[in-house]
GROMACS .gro file of C-alpha atoms in nm:
model
  381
    1UNK     CA    1  11.734  11.083  11.904
    2UNK     CA    2  11.625  10.760  11.737
    3UNK     CA    3  11.597  10.776  11.360
    4UNK     CA    4  11.329  10.569  11.192
    5UNK     CA    5  11.341  10.475  10.823
    6UNK     CA    6  11.006  10.454  10.644
    7UNK     CA    7  10.989  10.287  10.304
    8UNK     CA    8  10.653  10.301  10.131
    9UNK     CA    9  10.514  10.059   9.874
   10UNK     CA   10  10.503  10.090   9.500
   11UNK     CA   11  10.610   9.772   9.321
   12UNK     CA   12  10.903   9.835   9.087
   13UNK     CA   13  10.900  10.201   9.194
   14UNK     CA   14  11.082  10.088   9.510
   15UNK     CA   15  11.404  10.093   9.306
   16UNK     CA   16  11.397  10.470   9.367
   17UNK     CA   17  11.435  10.409   9.739
   18UNK     CA   18  11.759  10.219   9.686
   19UNK     CA   19  11.900  10.510   9.486
   20UNK     CA   20  11.831  10.737   9.782
   21UNK     CA   21  11.991  10.487  10.019
   22UNK     CA   22  12.299  10.470   9.795
   23UNK     CA   23  12.344  10.847   9.820
   24UNK     CA   24  12.286  10.831  10.195
   25UNK     CA   25  12.558  10.566  10.230
   26UNK     CA   26  12.802  10.802  10.056
   27UNK     CA   27  12.703  11.101  10.267
   28UNK     CA   28  12.727  10.922  10.602
   29UNK     CA   29  13.065  10.841  10.759
   30UNK     CA   30  13.218  10.522  10.618
   31UNK     CA   31  13.221  10.359  10.959
   32UNK     CA   32  12.840  10.384  10.988
   33UNK     CA   33  12.695  10.042  11.060
   34UNK     CA   34  12.325  10.122  11.085
   35UNK     CA   35  12.192  10.480  11.085
   36UNK     CA   36  11.835  10.362  11.148
   37UNK     CA   37  11.761  10.179  11.476
   38UNK     CA   38  11.399  10.149  11.356
   39UNK     CA   39  11.320  10.030  11.002
   40UNK     CA   40  10.965  10.008  10.866
   41UNK     CA   41  10.855   9.899  10.522
   42UNK     CA   42  10.534   9.828  10.337
   43UNK     CA   43  10.479   9.627  10.019
   44UNK     CA   44  10.789   9.657   9.797
   45UNK     CA   45  10.929   9.891  10.061
   46UNK     CA   46  10.914   9.595  10.301
   47UNK     CA   47  11.153   9.407  10.073
   48UNK     CA   48  11.407   9.688  10.097
   49UNK     CA   49  11.350   9.719  10.473
   50UNK     CA   50  11.408   9.350  10.543
   51UNK     CA   51  11.697   9.339  10.297
   52UNK     CA   52  11.871   9.605  10.508
   53UNK     CA   53  11.782   9.448  10.843
   54UNK     CA   54  11.833   9.090  10.731
   55UNK     CA   55  12.194   9.117  10.613
   56UNK     CA   56  12.514   9.166  10.816
   57UNK     CA   57  12.786   9.421  10.751
   58UNK     CA   58  12.825   9.799  10.730
   59UNK     CA   59  12.535  10.006  10.596
   60UNK     CA   60  12.719  10.092  10.273
   61UNK     CA   61  12.788   9.726  10.198
   62UNK     CA   62  12.426   9.625  10.256
   63UNK     CA   63  12.303   9.904  10.029
   64UNK     CA   64  12.556   9.806   9.762
   65UNK     CA   65  12.429   9.447   9.758
   66UNK     CA   66  12.069   9.565   9.747
   67UNK     CA   67  12.151   9.800   9.462
   68UNK     CA   68  12.301   9.514   9.262
   69UNK     CA   69  11.976   9.319   9.288
   70UNK     CA   70  11.769   9.611   9.163
   71UNK     CA   71  12.012   9.683   8.879
   72UNK     CA   72  11.994   9.328   8.750
   73UNK     CA   73  11.636   9.235   8.831
   74UNK     CA   74  11.397   9.106   8.565
   75UNK     CA   75  11.023   9.051   8.582
   76UNK     CA   76  11.064   8.674   8.560
   77UNK     CA   77  11.247   8.688   8.896
   78UNK     CA   78  10.935   8.843   9.053
   79UNK     CA   79  10.646   8.668   8.881
   80UNK     CA   80  10.588   8.407   8.611
   81UNK     CA   81  10.591   8.582   8.275
   82UNK     CA   82  10.540   8.287   8.039
   83UNK     CA   83  10.213   8.278   7.844
   84UNK     CA   84  10.112   7.950   8.005
   85UNK     CA   85  10.156   8.085   8.356
   86UNK     CA   86   9.978   8.416   8.290
   87UNK     CA   87   9.695   8.250   8.095
   88UNK     CA   88   9.646   7.982   8.359
   89UNK     CA   89   9.615   8.237   8.637
   90UNK     CA   90   9.386   8.458   8.428
   91UNK     CA   91   9.149   8.166   8.375
   92UNK     CA   92   9.155   8.093   8.749
   93UNK     CA   93   9.081   8.457   8.828
   94UNK     CA   94   8.788   8.466   8.587
   95UNK     CA   95   8.664   8.138   8.734
   96UNK     CA   96   8.672   8.287   9.084
   97UNK     CA   97   8.473   8.589   8.962
   98UNK     CA   98   8.207   8.367   8.802
   99UNK     CA   99   8.193   8.105   9.077
  100UNK     CA  100   8.257   8.216   9.434
  101UNK     CA  101   8.311   7.858   9.550
  102UNK     CA  102   8.627   7.828   9.341
  103UNK     CA  103   8.778   8.135   9.501
  104UNK     CA  104   8.706   7.999   9.848
  105UNK     CA  105   8.911   7.687   9.783
  106UNK     CA  106   9.199   7.843   9.591
  107UNK     CA  107   9.404   8.160   9.642
  108UNK     CA  108   9.372   8.322   9.301
  109UNK     CA  109   9.556   8.609   9.135
  110UNK     CA  110   9.656   8.725   8.791
  111UNK     CA  111  10.027   8.658   8.844
  112UNK     CA  112  10.223   8.384   9.018
  113UNK     CA  113  10.488   8.546   9.241
  114UNK     CA  114  10.663   8.226   9.350
  115UNK     CA  115  10.987   8.342   9.177
  116UNK     CA  116  10.997   8.641   9.414
  117UNK     CA  117  10.973   8.414   9.715
  118UNK     CA  118  11.264   8.207   9.589
  119UNK     CA  119  11.472   8.521   9.527
  120UNK     CA  120  11.406   8.657   9.877
  121UNK     CA  121  11.468   8.325  10.052
  122UNK     CA  122  11.809   8.304   9.888
  123UNK     CA  123  11.905   8.662   9.973
  124UNK     CA  124  11.762   8.756  10.314
  125UNK     CA  125  11.904   8.616  10.637
  126UNK     CA  126  11.611   8.645  10.877
  127UNK     CA  127  11.822   8.510  11.163
  128UNK     CA  128  12.043   8.819  11.138
  129UNK     CA  129  11.751   9.031  11.258
  130UNK     CA  130  11.764   8.850  11.593
  131UNK     CA  131  12.140   8.896  11.609
  132UNK     CA  132  12.119   9.266  11.523
  133UNK     CA  133  11.857   9.327  11.792
  134UNK     CA  134  12.056   9.128  12.050
  135UNK     CA  135  12.369   9.331  11.966
  136UNK     CA  136  12.169   9.657  12.000
  137UNK     CA  137  12.253   9.737  11.640
  138UNK     CA  138  11.880   9.744  11.568
  139UNK     CA  139  11.585   9.834  11.791
  140UNK     CA  140  11.306   9.703  11.572
  141UNK     CA  141  11.207   9.621  11.215
  142UNK     CA  142  10.849   9.623  11.097
  143UNK     CA  143  10.654   9.524  10.787
  144UNK     CA  144  10.285   9.596  10.739
  145UNK     CA  145  10.018   9.380  10.576
  146UNK     CA  146   9.640   9.392  10.537
  147UNK     CA  147   9.420   9.138  10.718
  148UNK     CA  148   9.169   9.016  10.461
  149UNK     CA  149   8.906   8.906  10.713
  150UNK     CA  150   8.893   9.226  10.919
  151UNK     CA  151   9.032   9.473  10.667
  152UNK     CA  152   9.266   9.604  10.936
  153UNK     CA  153   9.625   9.716  10.889
  154UNK     CA  154   9.859   9.482  11.076
  155UNK     CA  155  10.219   9.577  11.150
  156UNK     CA  156  10.429   9.269  11.223
  157UNK     CA  157  10.743   9.375  11.406
  158UNK     CA  158  11.048   9.218  11.561
  159UNK     CA  159  11.187   9.394  11.866
  160UNK     CA  160  11.133   9.434  12.240
  161UNK     CA  161  10.849   9.686  12.215
  162UNK     CA  162  10.491   9.609  12.322
  163UNK     CA  163  10.198   9.539  12.093
  164UNK     CA  164   9.968   9.832  12.017
  165UNK     CA  165   9.610   9.877  11.904
  166UNK     CA  166   9.454  10.178  11.734
  167UNK     CA  167   9.153  10.236  11.513
  168UNK     CA  168   9.167   9.979  11.230
  169UNK     CA  169   9.539   9.920  11.282
  170UNK     CA  170   9.753   9.732  11.529
  171UNK     CA  171  10.104   9.600  11.584
  172UNK     CA  172  10.203   9.244  11.672
  173UNK     CA  173  10.545   9.138  11.795
  174UNK     CA  174  10.661   8.824  11.620
  175UNK     CA  175  10.955   8.657  11.452
  176UNK     CA  176  10.951   8.780  11.095
  177UNK     CA  177  10.974   8.532  10.810
  178UNK     CA  178  10.918   8.494  10.439
  179UNK     CA  179  10.540   8.461  10.481
  180UNK     CA  180  10.517   8.808  10.637
  181UNK     CA  181  10.717   8.955  10.352
  182UNK     CA  182  10.512   8.782  10.084
  183UNK     CA  183  10.194   8.903  10.255
  184UNK     CA  184  10.306   9.265  10.260
  185UNK     CA  185  10.387   9.255   9.886
  186UNK     CA  186  10.072   9.072   9.771
  187UNK     CA  187   9.895   9.338   9.563
  188UNK     CA  188   9.527   9.233   9.554
  189UNK     CA  189   9.424   9.050   9.232
  190UNK     CA  190   9.779   9.076   9.096
  191UNK     CA  191   9.953   8.851   9.351
  192UNK     CA  192   9.797   8.579   9.571
  193UNK     CA  193   9.740   8.643   9.944
  194UNK     CA  194   9.974   8.491  10.200
  195UNK     CA  195   9.854   8.274  10.486
  196UNK     CA  196   9.988   8.341  10.834
  197UNK     CA  197   9.856   8.159  11.139
  198UNK     CA  198   9.528   8.056  10.980
  199UNK     CA  199   9.449   8.398  10.829
  200UNK     CA  200   9.510   8.549  10.489
  201UNK     CA  201   9.695   8.876  10.439
  202UNK     CA  202   9.756   9.104  10.143
  203UNK     CA  203   9.949   9.413  10.045
  204UNK     CA  204  10.002   9.637  10.346
  205UNK     CA  205   9.957   9.962  10.157
  206UNK     CA  206   9.590   9.892  10.083
  207UNK     CA  207   9.451   9.980  10.429
  208UNK     CA  208   9.748  10.159  10.582
  209UNK     CA  209   9.596  10.494  10.673
  210UNK     CA  210   9.884  10.600  10.900
  211UNK     CA  211  10.212  10.476  10.745
  212UNK     CA  212  10.424  10.691  10.980
  213UNK     CA  213  10.262  10.548  11.292
  214UNK     CA  214  10.447  10.211  11.327
  215UNK     CA  215  10.788  10.377  11.345
  216UNK     CA  216  10.669  10.608  11.623
  217UNK     CA  217  10.519  10.317  11.816
  218UNK     CA  218  10.854  10.139  11.789
  219UNK     CA  219  11.044  10.427  11.946
  220UNK     CA  220  11.153  10.647  11.657
  221UNK     CA  221  11.174  11.015  11.753
  222UNK     CA  222  11.254  11.145  11.405
  223UNK     CA  223  11.161  11.007  11.064
  224UNK     CA  224  11.345  10.962  10.734
  225UNK     CA  225  11.077  10.896  10.472
  226UNK     CA  226  11.147  10.781  10.117
  227UNK     CA  227  10.836  10.803   9.902
  228UNK     CA  228  10.757  10.703   9.546
  229UNK     CA  229  10.509  10.981   9.475
  230UNK     CA  230  10.463  11.089   9.116
  231UNK     CA  231  10.539  11.452   9.203
  232UNK     CA  232  10.189  11.533   9.326
  233UNK     CA  233  10.278  11.895   9.389
  234UNK     CA  234  10.312  11.965   9.019
  235UNK     CA  235  10.022  12.159   8.874
  236UNK     CA  236   9.827  11.975   8.607
  237UNK     CA  237   9.695  12.161   8.308
  238UNK     CA  238   9.315  12.174   8.294
  239UNK     CA  239   9.288  12.005   7.957
  240UNK     CA  240   8.951  11.853   7.855
  241UNK     CA  241   8.958  11.471   7.844
  242UNK     CA  242   8.975  11.328   7.493
  243UNK     CA  243   8.796  11.008   7.596
  244UNK     CA  244   8.642  10.841   7.902
  245UNK     CA  245   8.892  10.687   8.147
  246UNK     CA  246   9.014  10.343   8.047
  247UNK     CA  247   9.013  10.048   8.286
  248UNK     CA  248   9.391  10.086   8.306
  249UNK     CA  249   9.356  10.450   8.409
  250UNK     CA  250   9.109  10.352   8.680
  251UNK     CA  251   9.344  10.080   8.805
  252UNK     CA  252   9.628  10.333   8.811
  253UNK     CA  253   9.433  10.566   9.040
  254UNK     CA  254   9.339  10.278   9.269
  255UNK     CA  255   9.704  10.172   9.298
  256UNK     CA  256   9.819  10.529   9.355
  257UNK     CA  257   9.559  10.578   9.627
  258UNK     CA  258   9.699  10.275   9.809
  259UNK     CA  259  10.072  10.326   9.758
  260UNK     CA  260  10.109  10.703   9.747
  261UNK     CA  261   9.816  10.901   9.885
  262UNK     CA  262   9.826  10.771  10.244
  263UNK     CA  263  10.193  10.861  10.293
  264UNK     CA  264  10.143  11.210  10.153
  265UNK     CA  265   9.832  11.261  10.366
  266UNK     CA  266  10.009  11.141  10.683
  267UNK     CA  267  10.303  11.372  10.617
  268UNK     CA  268  10.063  11.662  10.571
  269UNK     CA  269   9.902  11.580  10.907
  270UNK     CA  270  10.244  11.557  11.074
  271UNK     CA  271  10.338  11.896  10.933
  272UNK     CA  272  10.023  12.050  11.082
  273UNK     CA  273  10.081  11.883  11.419
  274UNK     CA  274  10.440  12.009  11.426
  275UNK     CA  275  10.320  12.362  11.352
  276UNK     CA  276  10.067  12.342  11.635
  277UNK     CA  277  10.305  12.177  11.882
  278UNK     CA  278  10.569  12.438  11.805
  279UNK     CA  279  10.339  12.711  11.938
  280UNK     CA  280  10.279  12.537  12.271
  281UNK     CA  281  10.550  12.508  12.534
  282UNK     CA  282  10.623  12.178  12.707
  283UNK     CA  283  10.479  12.322  13.030
  284UNK     CA  284  10.156  12.421  12.856
  285UNK     CA  285  10.128  12.078  12.694
  286UNK     CA  286  10.162  11.917  13.037
  287UNK     CA  287   9.893  12.141  13.189
  288UNK     CA  288   9.656  12.071  12.899
  289UNK     CA  289   9.722  11.697  12.911
  290UNK     CA  290   9.885  11.704  12.569
  291UNK     CA  291  10.223  11.554  12.655
  292UNK     CA  292  10.193  11.332  12.346
  293UNK     CA  293  10.173  11.639  12.123
  294UNK     CA  294  10.542  11.680  12.047
  295UNK     CA  295  10.708  11.801  11.727
  296UNK     CA  296  10.852  11.514  11.521
  297UNK     CA  297  11.149  11.599  11.305
  298UNK     CA  298  11.127  11.444  10.961
  299UNK     CA  299  11.288  11.451  10.620
  300UNK     CA  300  11.106  11.323  10.315
  301UNK     CA  301  11.272  11.253   9.981
  302UNK     CA  302  11.050  11.174   9.684
  303UNK     CA  303  11.091  11.174   9.304
  304UNK     CA  304  11.156  11.509   9.139
  305UNK     CA  305  11.039  11.367   8.806
  306UNK     CA  306  10.719  11.191   8.716
  307UNK     CA  307  10.769  10.816   8.743
  308UNK     CA  308  10.473  10.763   8.510
  309UNK     CA  309  10.660  10.947   8.236
  310UNK     CA  310  10.969  10.733   8.289
  311UNK     CA  311  10.755  10.419   8.276
  312UNK     CA  312  10.621  10.518   7.934
  313UNK     CA  313  10.974  10.506   7.794
  314UNK     CA  314  11.031  10.152   7.922
  315UNK     CA  315  10.693   9.992   7.861
  316UNK     CA  316  10.856   9.784   7.585
  317UNK     CA  317  11.079   9.612   7.845
  318UNK     CA  318  10.782   9.433   7.999
  319UNK     CA  319  10.735   9.065   7.905
  320UNK     CA  320  10.510   9.026   7.603
  321UNK     CA  321  10.243   8.842   7.801
  322UNK     CA  322  10.215   9.128   8.051
  323UNK     CA  323  10.220   9.392   7.775
  324UNK     CA  324   9.927   9.221   7.607
  325UNK     CA  325   9.727   9.220   7.929
  326UNK     CA  326   9.804   9.586   7.997
  327UNK     CA  327   9.704   9.676   7.641
  328UNK     CA  328   9.371   9.499   7.691
  329UNK     CA  329   9.287   9.704   8.002
  330UNK     CA  330   9.427  10.026   7.854
  331UNK     CA  331   9.725  10.057   8.088
  332UNK     CA  332   9.933  10.233   7.824
  333UNK     CA  333  10.035  10.589   7.747
  334UNK     CA  334   9.740  10.629   7.511
  335UNK     CA  335   9.501  10.488   7.770
  336UNK     CA  336   9.635  10.704   8.051
  337UNK     CA  337   9.731  10.400   8.255
  338UNK     CA  338  10.109  10.396   8.240
  339UNK     CA  339  10.113  10.436   8.617
  340UNK     CA  340   9.975  10.083   8.650
  341UNK     CA  341  10.255   9.952   8.430
  342UNK     CA  342  10.515  10.120   8.650
  343UNK     CA  343  10.426   9.891   8.941
  344UNK     CA  344  10.509   9.581   8.733
  345UNK     CA  345  10.815   9.712   8.546
  346UNK     CA  346  11.076   9.502   8.723
  347UNK     CA  347  11.318   9.545   8.434
  348UNK     CA  348  11.679   9.673   8.427
  349UNK     CA  349  11.626   9.985   8.216
  350UNK     CA  350  11.339  10.121   8.422
  351UNK     CA  351  11.484  10.027   8.760
  352UNK     CA  352  11.825  10.172   8.675
  353UNK     CA  353  11.662  10.501   8.582
  354UNK     CA  354  11.484  10.511   8.917
  355UNK     CA  355  11.808  10.423   9.099
  356UNK     CA  356  11.975  10.715   8.923
  357UNK     CA  357  11.687  10.951   9.000
  358UNK     CA  358  11.682  10.852   9.368
  359UNK     CA  359  12.057  10.903   9.397
  360UNK     CA  360  12.041  11.247   9.231
  361UNK     CA  361  11.744  11.363   9.438
  362UNK     CA  362  11.915  11.262   9.762
  363UNK     CA  363  12.239  11.432   9.664
  364UNK     CA  364  12.039  11.748   9.593
  365UNK     CA  365  11.931  11.735   9.957
  366UNK     CA  366  12.274  11.656  10.101
  367UNK     CA  367  12.266  11.960  10.329
  368UNK     CA  368  11.927  11.858  10.469
  369UNK     CA  369  12.048  11.499  10.516
  370UNK     CA  370  12.358  11.615  10.702
  371UNK     CA  371  12.137  11.827  10.924
  372UNK     CA  372  11.904  11.534  10.990
  373UNK     CA  373  12.196  11.318  11.109
  374UNK     CA  374  12.374  11.608  11.281
  375UNK     CA  375  12.684  11.572  11.064
  376UNK     CA  376  12.950  11.838  11.065
  377UNK     CA  377  12.998  11.930  10.698
  378UNK     CA  378  13.356  12.031  10.770
  379UNK     CA  379  13.439  11.708  10.943
  380UNK     CA  380  13.199  11.435  10.814
  381UNK     CA  381  13.404  11.155  10.971
   0.00000   0.00000   0.00000
């Protein structure tokens, strides 16, 4: 069976994914080169996906190098944090809101993410993707972006598979490059859109209604999903609101709906389909014309602790310019918008906590992971 890795978006929350991958590298046999023939990522998850596919060497070594980046990362390596840079972009954004003509001539956003592009260009070896596919080490790698003109979800993939088209989403085979990666990570209003072939694209999580779909189109027959959900299953106390929602709280819900809700919803749908398919034999599916209705094995690992709560403890690590902006819109603990801050907290303390949490959560599911990869617990090698 072909295992597909799915890495969702979530800004700085994607550090959690690397913690899970670190645990996975320890659980798998040391000789493992690539446990995932199909790798799919969206937004910050696309960075981790391409970082795995776009580097040579054993899986454990690639994860170790990726972990080092997340342990040492600072916000200034992702976006300009100086007052001049933030203020300049804020003025441009306000200008675009007041005068539509300005926005038509200039790609505007609150933050300048050119440092991220420089970081990725120095780290990722896009040519290795071609080599890995040619050596049959990799079947396909995919990153998803949002087409600003049509509002459709576009999955750019590199591999031998055919293009596909579904309702408001499609896949295009192409040679992946830095522009595709910058497009997938361009959170609307926060980061500027990326231009590819005469069209502008933004963060792939925004219109990605079926985040599990690209991996299945690319040949995956079972799915390993690493989410960044804020523990949605936890029951919330019905406590009356002390004040109306702040702008920061509203922004938090909008970001969560893009980066978290679609993955959880798609997994819920898959669970229902598996339950239905499990009650129908292969012969019955053939008679009914439902050959496509087959159970899909999957394993999902997501945070056991609320990431919002962790973000509250590290809000002080954010650059002063960004803290001031978040305070203005109420994206603080008091304003109920700490979730918004978590997407921008590319700082060592916060990211290291998420790495640790991801590692611990994966180790808690070691038995399930071994079962997913059909490893003999008595003889893991």
